[in-house]
Amino acid sequence: MASYALRRLLALLPTLVVISMVVFGVIRLIPGNQAAALLGLEASPEAMAQAAARLGLDKPLISQYWHWTCGLFRGDLGTSIFFRDSVSIVILEHLGPTVSLALLAEIFALFIALPGGVLAAWRRGRTADMALRILSVLGASVPGFLMALFLMLIFAVKLRWLPVAGYRELDQGLLAHLRFLILPALALGLVQAALMLRMTRSSLIGALSQDPIRTARAKGVPERLVLWRHGLRLGALPILTALGQSFGSLITGAVVIETIFNIPGMGQLVTHAIIRRDVVVVQAVLLVLTLICAGLNLAVDLLYGAIDPRVRARQRGEAK
Amino acid sequence: MKIGLLRKFWRYPSLTVGAVIVGLAMAAAIFGPLVSRQDPYGMEVLARLSPPSPEHFLGTDEYGRDILIRLLYGARLSLGLAFLVTFCSTLLGLIIGLYSASSKWLDEVIMRLCDGLAAIPGILLAIALMAALGSSLANVTAALILVYTPSMARIARSSALSVYASPFVEALTLQGAGSFRLLWLHVAPNALAPVLVQAAFVFSESILAEAALSFLGLGVTPPAASWGNMLQAGKAVIGKAWWLTAFPGLSLAISVLGLQLIGDGLRDYWEPTREGGG
């Protein structure tokens, strides 16, 4: 297992290098240069040159990249033009609400997708299955931010059950925290629920035709256990992949949803940073969220072995 | 022949329904503005934010502009842009993927690049690119092409690799077919199916991405109408004018639904064994 993990990490290296180059490159795309973005167009040429020298813009591109990458290893993501503070600190302050939102959305998605997928697979071809499949196709075509607007219109504006927008920290009470997060999390989670429901259904249908299931049924294991324990375990790999990918999409989807519900997370940080032309922050958010997604995918890969004994055996075979 | 074709459509309901939806949306985008002749920028100050009525079927916006006509012009922009993005990223992805599959060392370099690019969440990369480039129609298009090409290239590559492994390619090579001829005349047509399935999804995703970017104020800038910036305008008055949000939202969702159905349908058509059916 350890050697498999090491090999997966090594395979990730070139990807990380490309990611870092792209993220570094984004900031160079700004018309004019970063110093102009920092000081505004009215700045004198001397001030501009001074700022450029301070930012290291007068050095060759490759040494700028080297400097920036070395900074990353020290946890230094640069200095925000607007906050005049370390970007790492600014990001840490905004990460909480986004993670909270994505987690709650994932919980919603799981609670809808797993029972729904199991039901659809169990009643395959019957009315319940057809209804769930149609619902999941419909659900997958409504983007999160649209769902957010519709939910806001119904539950906050018309019915007034939940707050329209805003955010409460977790330490102001769990209930208040959740009250403000329910609508955005639901908006985010429903789309993922639809995608995961389809994945659960098809991988469970695939699993139910395999030998271990026939054995379990022959032994007289109750159908409920066959579905939930044996079936889900056999069909877990695609579901788990979908779960890992969904958390990535949730984190990025949160970026748009947060601006709708006025939640002070990474999304709000990046949209405000764009308005303030604070490109260092935009760059850092891009990097941090990408790394979170890459890390999640890696974690899912590693979990495979823990869940499916066949994968573990294959990994051992590869290692020899 | 005609009956056979009809039956074929009947056997793939999602493909048929999807094609009808997308066909209607495209027709509305192309012909709608021609039929109505109303001005999408024409303001009626006295009729600001008026609800749906016989004069304005879908109501008016905060400047008293007719929502229906703006939706039709928005469809041109949103669907047109998404189509352009899909066409370019499919073509580029196909070229990159095919050449990557045909050469070992090129493959290593290109696929590592694609892995890296594909690891960056699409909408975030688009947001960052738009933040750096500034919002304009050309920039949105370029940013989205960059976002969707890597995944397309990866799919084209793996599809081409499986074609290269088949005996008929070996036979052609032994007969002395040139590599260019082999690639474009024999491998490309046989590798196309998964690429086209992906193209349907890229089409729907780029509609969504344009809408999300414009919604954040990073995409198509007003006064030009796109579904995304209409939604953005609607958000500010969502409490008193639901029609500003509902109709662009529905148009968006229905178009995306149609494209998803086409994508699912094409996949069932080409790989009938994959999903296990209903």
Coordinates of C-alpha atoms in Angstrom, one line a residue:
Chain A
M1 CA 0.0 0.0 0.0
A2 CA 2.8 2.4 0.9
S3 CA 4.7 1.8 -2.3
Y4 CA 1.5 2.3 -4.3
A5 CA 0.8 5.6 -2.5
L6 CA 4.4 6.7 -3.3
R7 CA 4.1 5.8 -6.9
R8 CA 0.8 7.7 -7.2
L9 CA 2.4 10.7 -5.6
L10 CA 5.3 10.5 -8.0
A11 CA 2.9 10.3 -11.0
L12 CA 1.3 13.5 -9.7
L13 CA 4.6 15.4 -9.9
P14 CA 4.5 16.4 -13.6
T15 CA 0.8 17.4 -13.2
L16 CA 1.8 19.7 -10.3
V17 CA 4.5 21.2 -12.4
V18 CA 2.1 22.0 -15.2
I19 CA -0.5 23.3 -12.8
S20 CA 2.1 25.7 -11.3
M21 CA 3.2 26.9 -14.7
V22 CA -0.3 27.6 -15.8
V23 CA -1.2 29.4 -12.5
F24 CA 2.1 31.4 -12.8
G25 CA 1.4 32.1 -16.4
V26 CA -2.1 33.5 -15.7
I27 CA -0.8 36.5 -14.0
R28 CA 1.6 37.3 -16.9
L29 CA -1.4 37.5 -19.2
I30 CA -2.6 40.9 -17.8
P31 CA -2.2 43.5 -20.5
G32 CA 0.5 45.9 -19.4
N33 CA 2.1 44.5 -16.2
Q34 CA 1.5 43.8 -12.6
A35 CA 3.1 47.0 -11.5
A36 CA 0.6 49.0 -13.5
A37 CA -2.2 47.0 -12.1
L38 CA -0.8 47.7 -8.6
L39 CA -0.3 51.4 -8.9
G40 CA -2.9 52.4 -11.5
L41 CA -2.3 54.0 -14.8
E42 CA -1.4 57.5 -13.5
A43 CA 1.7 56.4 -11.7
S44 CA 5.0 57.9 -12.7
P45 CA 7.4 55.8 -14.7
E46 CA 9.9 55.9 -11.8
A47 CA 7.4 54.6 -9.3
M48 CA 6.4 52.0 -11.8
A49 CA 10.0 50.8 -12.2
Q50 CA 10.5 50.8 -8.5
A51 CA 7.4 48.6 -8.0
A52 CA 8.5 46.4 -10.8
A53 CA 11.8 45.9 -9.2
R54 CA 10.2 45.2 -5.8
L55 CA 8.0 42.5 -7.4
G56 CA 11.0 41.1 -9.2
L57 CA 9.4 41.9 -12.6
D58 CA 12.7 43.1 -14.0
K59 CA 14.3 39.6 -13.7
P60 CA 14.0 37.0 -16.5
L61 CA 10.8 35.0 -16.5
I62 CA 12.4 31.7 -15.5
S63 CA 13.9 33.2 -12.4
Q64 CA 10.6 34.8 -11.5
Y65 CA 9.0 31.4 -11.8
W66 CA 11.7 29.9 -9.6
H67 CA 11.3 32.5 -7.0
W68 CA 7.6 32.1 -6.9
T69 CA 7.8 28.3 -6.7
C70 CA 10.3 28.5 -3.9
G71 CA 7.9 30.8 -2.1
L72 CA 5.1 28.2 -2.5
F73 CA 7.1 25.6 -0.6
R74 CA 7.5 28.1 2.3
G75 CA 3.7 28.6 2.2
D76 CA 4.2 32.1 0.7
L77 CA 1.6 32.8 -1.9
G78 CA 2.7 36.4 -2.4
T79 CA 1.3 39.7 -1.0
S80 CA -2.1 40.9 -1.7
I81 CA -2.2 44.2 -3.5
F82 CA -5.4 45.2 -1.8
F83 CA -5.1 43.8 1.7
R84 CA -1.3 44.6 1.9
D85 CA -1.2 41.3 3.8
S86 CA 0.1 37.8 3.1
V87 CA -2.2 36.1 0.7
S88 CA -1.9 32.8 2.6
I89 CA -3.5 34.5 5.7
V90 CA -6.2 36.0 3.6
I91 CA -7.0 32.7 2.0
L92 CA -7.1 30.8 5.4
E93 CA -9.6 33.4 6.6
H94 CA -11.9 32.7 3.6
L95 CA -11.5 28.9 3.3
G96 CA -13.8 28.0 6.2
P97 CA -17.2 29.1 4.8
T98 CA -16.4 27.4 1.4
V99 CA -15.4 24.1 3.0
S100 CA -18.4 24.2 5.3
L101 CA -20.7 24.9 2.4
A102 CA -19.2 22.2 0.2
L103 CA -19.4 19.6 3.0
L104 CA -23.0 20.3 3.8
A105 CA -23.8 20.1 0.0
E106 CA -22.0 16.8 -0.2
I107 CA -24.0 15.5 2.7
F108 CA -27.2 16.5 1.0
A109 CA -26.0 14.9 -2.2
L110 CA -25.1 11.6 -0.6
F111 CA -28.4 11.4 1.3
I112 CA -30.3 11.8 -1.9
A113 CA -28.1 9.9 -4.3
L114 CA -27.3 6.7 -2.4
P115 CA -30.9 5.7 -1.4
G116 CA -32.1 7.0 -4.8
G117 CA -29.5 5.0 -6.7
V118 CA -30.1 1.9 -4.7
L119 CA -33.8 2.2 -5.2
A120 CA -33.5 2.7 -8.9
A121 CA -31.1 -0.2 -9.3
W122 CA -33.4 -2.5 -7.3
R123 CA -36.6 -1.5 -9.2
R124 CA -34.7 -1.4 -12.5
G125 CA -37.0 -0.8 -15.5
R126 CA -40.0 -0.2 -13.2
T127 CA -41.8 3.1 -12.6
A128 CA -39.7 4.2 -9.6
D129 CA -36.5 3.7 -11.7
M130 CA -37.9 5.6 -14.7
A131 CA -39.1 8.5 -12.4
L132 CA -35.7 8.7 -10.7
R133 CA -33.8 8.6 -14.0
I134 CA -35.9 11.4 -15.5
L135 CA -35.5 13.4 -12.3
S136 CA -31.8 12.9 -12.3
V137 CA -31.5 14.0 -16.0
L138 CA -33.6 17.1 -15.2
G139 CA -31.6 17.8 -12.0
A140 CA -28.3 17.5 -13.8
S141 CA -29.3 20.2 -16.4
V142 CA -30.1 22.9 -13.9
P143 CA -26.8 24.6 -13.0
G144 CA -26.1 25.3 -9.3
F145 CA -26.3 29.0 -9.5
L146 CA -29.7 28.8 -11.3
M147 CA -31.0 26.3 -8.7
A148 CA -29.8 28.8 -6.1
L149 CA -31.8 31.6 -7.6
F150 CA -34.9 29.4 -7.8
L151 CA -34.6 28.2 -4.3
M152 CA -33.9 31.7 -3.0
L153 CA -37.0 32.9 -4.9
I154 CA -39.2 30.2 -3.4
F155 CA -38.0 29.6 0.2
A156 CA -36.5 33.0 1.1
V157 CA -38.4 35.6 -0.9
K158 CA -41.9 34.0 -1.2
L159 CA -42.2 31.7 1.8
R160 CA -39.7 33.5 4.0
W161 CA -38.7 30.3 5.7
L162 CA -34.9 30.9 5.4
P163 CA -32.7 33.9 5.2
V164 CA -32.2 35.4 1.8
A165 CA -28.5 35.8 2.1
G166 CA -25.7 36.1 4.6
Y167 CA -23.5 33.9 6.8
R168 CA -23.0 33.1 10.5
E169 CA -19.8 31.6 11.8
L170 CA -19.9 28.2 13.4
D171 CA -19.1 29.7 16.8
Q172 CA -22.2 31.7 16.7
G173 CA -24.1 28.5 17.1
L174 CA -24.5 25.5 14.9
L175 CA -28.2 26.1 14.2
A176 CA -27.7 29.7 13.0
H177 CA -24.7 28.5 10.9
L178 CA -26.8 25.8 9.2
R179 CA -29.9 28.1 8.7
F180 CA -27.8 30.3 6.5
L181 CA -26.1 27.5 4.7
I182 CA -29.2 25.3 3.9
L183 CA -30.3 27.0 0.7
P184 CA -26.8 27.4 -0.9
A185 CA -25.8 23.9 0.1
L186 CA -29.1 22.5 -1.3
A187 CA -28.5 24.4 -4.6
L188 CA -25.0 23.0 -4.9
G189 CA -25.9 19.5 -3.7
L190 CA -28.9 18.8 -5.9
V191 CA -26.9 18.9 -9.2
Q192 CA -24.3 16.6 -7.7
A193 CA -27.0 14.3 -6.3
A194 CA -28.4 13.9 -9.8
L195 CA -25.0 12.9 -11.2
M196 CA -24.2 10.6 -8.3
L197 CA -27.6 8.9 -8.4
R198 CA -27.0 7.9 -12.0
M199 CA -23.5 6.6 -11.2
T200 CA -24.8 4.7 -8.1
R201 CA -27.6 3.1 -10.2
S202 CA -25.4 2.0 -13.0
S203 CA -22.5 0.7 -10.9
L204 CA -24.9 -1.2 -8.6
I205 CA -26.7 -2.8 -11.6
G206 CA -23.3 -3.9 -12.8
A207 CA -22.4 -5.2 -9.4
L208 CA -25.6 -7.1 -8.9
S209 CA -24.8 -9.4 -11.8
Q210 CA -21.5 -10.5 -10.3
D211 CA -20.7 -13.8 -8.7
P212 CA -20.4 -12.7 -5.1
I213 CA -23.9 -11.4 -5.2
R214 CA -25.2 -14.7 -6.5
T215 CA -23.4 -16.5 -3.7
A216 CA -24.9 -14.1 -1.1
R217 CA -28.4 -14.6 -2.5
A218 CA -27.9 -18.4 -2.6
K219 CA -26.8 -18.3 1.1
G220 CA -30.1 -16.6 1.8
V221 CA -28.8 -13.2 2.8
P222 CA -31.8 -10.8 3.0
E223 CA -32.2 -8.6 -0.2
R224 CA -31.8 -5.4 1.9
L225 CA -28.3 -6.6 3.0
V226 CA -27.4 -7.8 -0.5
L227 CA -28.1 -4.4 -1.9
W228 CA -26.7 -2.2 0.8
R229 CA -23.8 -4.2 2.0
H230 CA -22.6 -6.5 -0.8
G231 CA -23.8 -4.6 -3.8
L232 CA -22.6 -1.2 -2.8
R233 CA -19.3 -2.6 -1.7
L234 CA -18.8 -4.3 -5.1
G235 CA -19.9 -1.2 -7.0
A236 CA -18.1 1.2 -4.7
L237 CA -15.2 2.2 -7.0
P238 CA -17.2 4.3 -9.6
I239 CA -19.3 5.7 -6.8
L240 CA -16.3 6.7 -4.8
T241 CA -14.7 8.3 -7.9
A242 CA -17.9 10.3 -8.5
L243 CA -17.8 11.3 -4.8
G244 CA -14.2 12.6 -5.1
Q245 CA -14.9 14.4 -8.3
S246 CA -18.1 15.8 -6.9
F247 CA -16.4 17.4 -3.9
G248 CA -14.1 19.1 -6.4
S249 CA -17.0 20.4 -8.4
L250 CA -18.7 21.4 -5.1
I251 CA -15.7 23.5 -4.0
T252 CA -15.6 25.3 -7.4
G253 CA -19.3 25.5 -7.7
A254 CA -19.3 27.2 -4.3
V255 CA -17.4 30.0 -5.9
V256 CA -20.4 31.1 -7.9
I257 CA -23.0 30.2 -5.3
E258 CA -21.3 32.2 -2.6
T259 CA -21.6 35.5 -4.5
I260 CA -25.4 34.9 -4.7
F261 CA -25.8 34.3 -1.0
N262 CA -23.2 36.7 0.1
I263 CA -21.1 34.1 1.9
P264 CA -17.6 35.4 2.8
G265 CA -15.7 32.4 1.3
M266 CA -13.2 31.8 -1.5
G267 CA -15.8 32.7 -4.1
Q268 CA -16.5 36.1 -2.7
L269 CA -12.7 36.6 -2.2
V270 CA -12.0 35.9 -5.8
T271 CA -14.8 38.0 -7.2
H272 CA -13.9 40.9 -5.0
A273 CA -10.2 40.4 -5.9
I274 CA -11.1 40.6 -9.6
I275 CA -13.0 43.9 -9.1
R276 CA -9.9 45.3 -7.2
R277 CA -7.6 43.9 -9.9
D278 CA -5.8 42.0 -7.1
V279 CA -4.5 39.3 -9.4
V280 CA -2.1 37.8 -6.8
V281 CA -5.2 36.7 -4.8
V282 CA -7.0 35.4 -7.9
Q283 CA -3.9 33.4 -8.7
A284 CA -3.6 32.0 -5.2
V285 CA -7.3 31.0 -5.0
L286 CA -6.8 29.2 -8.3
L287 CA -3.8 27.4 -7.0
V288 CA -5.2 26.5 -3.6
L289 CA -8.6 25.2 -4.9
T290 CA -6.8 23.2 -7.7
L291 CA -4.5 21.6 -5.2
I292 CA -7.5 20.7 -3.0
C293 CA -9.2 19.0 -5.9
A294 CA -6.0 17.2 -6.9
G295 CA -5.5 16.1 -3.3
L296 CA -9.1 14.7 -3.1
N297 CA -8.6 12.7 -6.3
L298 CA -5.4 11.3 -4.9
A299 CA -7.2 10.4 -1.7
V300 CA -9.9 8.6 -3.6
D301 CA -7.4 6.6 -5.5
L302 CA -5.7 5.5 -2.3
L303 CA -9.1 4.7 -0.7
Y304 CA -9.8 2.2 -3.6
G305 CA -7.3 -0.2 -2.1
A306 CA -8.8 0.1 1.3
I307 CA -12.3 -0.6 0.1
D308 CA -11.9 -3.2 -2.7
P309 CA -9.8 -6.2 -1.9
R310 CA -9.4 -6.9 -5.6
V311 CA -7.6 -3.6 -6.2
R312 CA -5.4 -4.2 -3.2
A313 CA -4.4 -7.6 -4.7
R314 CA -3.7 -5.9 -8.1
Q315 CA -1.6 -3.3 -6.4
R316 CA 0.5 -5.9 -4.6
G317 CA 0.9 -7.7 -8.0
E318 CA 2.2 -4.5 -9.6
A319 CA 4.6 -3.9 -6.8
K320 CA 6.3 -7.2 -7.2
Chain B
M1 CA -35.8 3.5 -45.6
K2 CA -37.9 6.3 -44.2
I3 CA -39.7 3.9 -41.8
G4 CA -36.4 2.4 -40.7
L5 CA -35.0 5.8 -39.8
L6 CA -38.2 6.7 -37.8
R7 CA -38.0 3.4 -35.9
K8 CA -34.3 4.1 -35.2
F9 CA -35.3 7.4 -33.6
W10 CA -38.0 5.7 -31.6
R11 CA -35.4 3.3 -30.2
Y12 CA -33.3 6.2 -28.9
P13 CA -35.9 8.5 -27.3
S14 CA -33.4 10.6 -25.5
L15 CA -31.5 11.3 -28.7
T16 CA -34.7 12.3 -30.4
V17 CA -36.1 14.4 -27.6
G18 CA -32.7 16.1 -27.2
A19 CA -32.3 16.8 -30.9
V20 CA -35.8 18.3 -31.0
I21 CA -35.1 20.6 -28.0
V22 CA -31.8 21.8 -29.3
G23 CA -33.2 22.2 -32.8
L24 CA -36.0 24.4 -31.6
A25 CA -33.6 26.4 -29.4
M26 CA -31.2 26.9 -32.4
A27 CA -34.1 27.8 -34.7
A28 CA -35.4 30.4 -32.1
A29 CA -31.9 31.9 -31.9
I30 CA -31.5 32.1 -35.7
F31 CA -35.0 33.1 -36.8
G32 CA -36.5 34.6 -33.7
P33 CA -34.9 38.0 -34.0
L34 CA -35.8 38.1 -37.7
V35 CA -39.4 37.4 -37.2
S36 CA -40.1 39.9 -34.4
R37 CA -38.0 42.9 -35.6
Q38 CA -38.3 44.4 -32.1
D39 CA -35.3 46.2 -30.8
P40 CA -33.5 44.3 -28.0
Y41 CA -32.2 47.6 -26.7
G42 CA -35.4 49.6 -27.0
M43 CA -36.4 50.9 -23.6
E44 CA -39.9 51.8 -22.4
V45 CA -39.3 53.8 -19.2
L46 CA -43.0 53.7 -18.2
A47 CA -43.1 49.9 -18.6
R48 CA -40.2 49.1 -16.4
L49 CA -40.3 45.8 -14.6
S50 CA -43.8 45.0 -15.9
P51 CA -44.9 41.4 -15.4
P52 CA -45.8 39.2 -18.4
S53 CA -48.7 40.6 -20.4
P54 CA -50.1 40.5 -23.9
E55 CA -47.8 43.4 -24.9
H56 CA -44.7 41.8 -23.4
F57 CA -45.3 38.1 -23.3
L58 CA -42.5 37.5 -20.8
G59 CA -42.5 40.9 -19.1
T60 CA -39.9 43.7 -19.2
D61 CA -36.6 44.3 -17.4
E62 CA -35.3 47.1 -15.2
Y63 CA -35.0 49.4 -18.3
G64 CA -38.3 48.4 -19.7
R65 CA -36.8 46.3 -22.4
D66 CA -38.8 43.3 -23.7
I67 CA -37.6 40.1 -22.1
L68 CA -38.7 37.8 -24.9
I69 CA -36.7 39.6 -27.6
R70 CA -33.7 39.9 -25.4
L71 CA -34.0 36.1 -24.7
L72 CA -33.9 35.5 -28.4
Y73 CA -30.9 37.7 -29.0
G74 CA -29.3 36.2 -25.9
A75 CA -29.9 32.7 -27.4
R76 CA -27.9 33.9 -30.4
L77 CA -25.0 35.0 -28.3
S78 CA -25.1 32.2 -25.7
L79 CA -25.7 29.3 -28.1
G80 CA -23.4 30.9 -30.8
L81 CA -20.6 31.3 -28.4
A82 CA -21.0 27.8 -27.0
F83 CA -21.1 26.4 -30.5
L84 CA -17.9 28.2 -31.5
V85 CA -16.2 27.0 -28.3
T86 CA -17.3 23.4 -28.9
F87 CA -16.3 23.4 -32.6
C88 CA -12.8 24.9 -31.9
S89 CA -12.1 22.7 -28.9
T90 CA -13.3 19.6 -30.6
L91 CA -11.2 20.3 -33.7
L92 CA -8.1 21.2 -31.7
G93 CA -8.6 18.3 -29.3
L94 CA -8.9 15.9 -32.2
I95 CA -5.8 17.1 -33.9
I96 CA -3.8 17.1 -30.6
G97 CA -5.2 13.8 -29.5
L98 CA -4.6 12.0 -32.9
Y99 CA -1.0 13.2 -33.2
S100 CA -0.4 12.4 -29.6
A101 CA -1.6 8.8 -30.2
S102 CA 0.6 8.4 -33.3
S103 CA 3.9 9.3 -31.7
K104 CA 5.4 7.9 -28.4
W105 CA 7.5 10.9 -27.3
L106 CA 5.0 13.5 -28.3
D107 CA 2.4 11.5 -26.4
E108 CA 4.4 11.8 -23.1
V109 CA 4.8 15.6 -23.4
I110 CA 1.3 16.4 -24.6
M111 CA -0.5 14.1 -22.2
R112 CA 1.4 15.5 -19.1
L113 CA 0.4 19.0 -20.3
C114 CA -3.2 17.9 -20.7
D115 CA -3.2 16.2 -17.3
G116 CA -2.1 19.4 -15.7
L117 CA -4.5 21.6 -17.5
A118 CA -7.4 19.2 -16.9
A119 CA -6.6 19.1 -13.2
I120 CA -7.5 22.8 -12.9
P121 CA -11.2 23.1 -12.4
G122 CA -12.6 24.5 -15.6
I123 CA -14.7 27.3 -14.3
L124 CA -11.9 28.5 -12.0
L125 CA -9.4 28.6 -14.8
A126 CA -11.9 30.5 -16.9
I127 CA -12.5 33.0 -14.1
A128 CA -8.8 33.5 -13.6
L129 CA -8.2 33.9 -17.3
M130 CA -11.0 36.4 -17.6
A131 CA -9.7 38.3 -14.6
A132 CA -6.4 38.6 -16.3
L133 CA -7.5 39.3 -19.8
G134 CA -10.5 41.5 -19.0
S135 CA -14.1 40.6 -20.0
S136 CA -14.9 40.6 -23.7
L137 CA -16.6 38.2 -26.1
A138 CA -13.4 37.1 -27.8
N139 CA -11.7 36.5 -24.4
V140 CA -14.5 34.4 -23.1
T141 CA -14.4 32.3 -26.3
A142 CA -10.6 31.9 -26.1
A143 CA -10.6 31.1 -22.3
L144 CA -13.3 28.4 -22.7
I145 CA -11.5 26.8 -25.7
L146 CA -8.4 26.6 -23.6
V147 CA -10.5 25.0 -20.8
Y148 CA -12.2 22.3 -22.8
T149 CA -9.5 21.3 -25.3
P150 CA -7.4 19.2 -22.9
S151 CA -10.2 16.8 -22.0
M152 CA -11.2 16.6 -25.6
A153 CA -7.6 15.7 -26.6
R154 CA -7.4 13.0 -23.9
I155 CA -10.6 11.4 -25.2
A156 CA -9.5 11.6 -28.8
R157 CA -6.1 10.1 -27.9
S158 CA -7.4 7.1 -26.0
S159 CA -10.0 6.5 -28.7
A160 CA -7.3 6.7 -31.4
L161 CA -5.0 4.4 -29.5
S162 CA -7.6 1.7 -29.5
V163 CA -8.1 2.1 -33.2
Y164 CA -4.3 1.9 -33.8
A165 CA -4.3 -1.4 -31.9
S166 CA -6.8 -3.0 -34.3
P167 CA -5.7 -5.4 -37.0
F168 CA -6.9 -3.3 -40.0
V169 CA -4.4 -0.5 -39.1
E170 CA -1.6 -3.1 -39.0
A171 CA -2.8 -4.4 -42.4
L172 CA -2.8 -0.9 -43.9
T173 CA 0.7 -0.2 -42.4
L174 CA 2.0 -3.4 -44.0
Q175 CA 0.5 -2.3 -47.3
G176 CA 2.6 0.8 -46.9
A177 CA 0.0 3.5 -46.2
G178 CA 1.6 6.8 -45.3
S179 CA 1.3 8.0 -41.8
F180 CA -0.7 11.1 -42.7
R181 CA -3.1 9.1 -44.8
L182 CA -3.4 6.5 -42.2
L183 CA -4.1 9.0 -39.5
W184 CA -6.7 11.1 -41.2
L185 CA -8.4 8.7 -43.6
H186 CA -8.5 5.6 -41.4
V187 CA -7.9 6.3 -37.7
A188 CA -9.7 9.6 -37.4
P189 CA -13.1 8.4 -38.7
N190 CA -13.0 5.4 -36.5
A191 CA -12.0 7.3 -33.4
L192 CA -14.7 9.9 -33.8
A193 CA -17.6 8.5 -31.8
P194 CA -16.5 9.2 -28.2
V195 CA -15.2 12.6 -29.4
L196 CA -18.7 13.5 -30.6
V197 CA -20.3 12.3 -27.4
Q198 CA -17.9 14.5 -25.5
A199 CA -18.7 17.4 -27.9
A200 CA -22.3 17.3 -26.9
F201 CA -21.3 17.6 -23.2
V202 CA -18.8 20.4 -24.0
F203 CA -21.5 22.3 -25.8
S204 CA -23.7 22.1 -22.7
E205 CA -20.9 22.9 -20.3
S206 CA -19.8 25.9 -22.3
I207 CA -23.3 27.3 -22.3
L208 CA -23.2 26.9 -18.5
A209 CA -19.7 28.4 -18.2
E210 CA -20.6 31.4 -20.3
A211 CA -23.7 31.9 -18.2
A212 CA -21.8 31.6 -15.0
L213 CA -19.0 34.0 -16.1
S214 CA -21.5 36.6 -17.4
F215 CA -23.5 36.1 -14.2
L216 CA -20.3 37.0 -12.2
G217 CA -19.8 40.0 -14.5
L218 CA -16.8 38.4 -16.2
G219 CA -18.2 37.3 -19.5
V220 CA -20.4 39.1 -22.0
T221 CA -20.8 42.7 -20.9
P222 CA -24.1 44.6 -21.0
P223 CA -26.0 46.0 -22.8
A224 CA -25.5 43.0 -25.2
A225 CA -27.9 40.3 -24.0
S226 CA -26.7 36.9 -23.0
W227 CA -28.6 34.5 -20.7
G228 CA -25.9 34.9 -18.1
N229 CA -26.0 38.6 -17.8
M230 CA -29.8 38.7 -18.0
L231 CA -29.7 36.4 -14.9
Q232 CA -27.3 38.7 -13.3
A233 CA -29.6 41.7 -13.8
G234 CA -32.5 39.6 -12.6
K235 CA -30.8 38.7 -9.3
A236 CA -30.8 42.3 -8.1
V237 CA -34.7 42.5 -8.3
I238 CA -35.5 38.9 -7.6
G239 CA -37.9 39.9 -4.8
K240 CA -40.1 42.0 -7.0
A241 CA -39.7 40.7 -10.6
W242 CA -39.4 36.9 -10.7
W243 CA -39.8 36.9 -14.6
L244 CA -36.3 38.4 -15.0
T245 CA -34.8 35.3 -13.4
A246 CA -37.3 32.6 -14.4
F247 CA -37.3 32.9 -18.2
P248 CA -33.6 33.2 -18.9
G249 CA -33.1 30.4 -16.3
L250 CA -35.6 28.2 -18.0
S251 CA -34.1 28.8 -21.4
L252 CA -30.7 27.9 -20.1
A253 CA -31.9 24.7 -18.3
I254 CA -33.9 23.5 -21.3
S255 CA -31.0 24.0 -23.7
V256 CA -28.6 22.2 -21.4
L257 CA -31.2 19.4 -20.9
G258 CA -31.5 19.0 -24.7
L259 CA -27.7 18.7 -25.1
Q260 CA -27.3 16.3 -22.2
L261 CA -30.0 14.1 -23.7
I262 CA -28.2 14.2 -27.1
G263 CA -24.9 13.3 -25.4
D264 CA -26.6 10.4 -23.5
G265 CA -28.4 9.3 -26.6
L266 CA -25.3 9.3 -28.8
R267 CA -23.5 7.2 -26.1
D268 CA -26.3 4.7 -26.0
Y269 CA -26.3 4.6 -29.8
W270 CA -22.6 3.9 -30.1
E271 CA -22.0 1.8 -27.0
P272 CA -25.3 0.1 -26.4
T273 CA -23.8 -2.2 -23.8
R274 CA -22.3 0.4 -21.6
E275 CA -25.0 1.7 -19.3
G276 CA -27.1 -1.5 -19.1
G277 CA -30.2 0.3 -20.3
G278 CA -33.5 0.6 -18.6

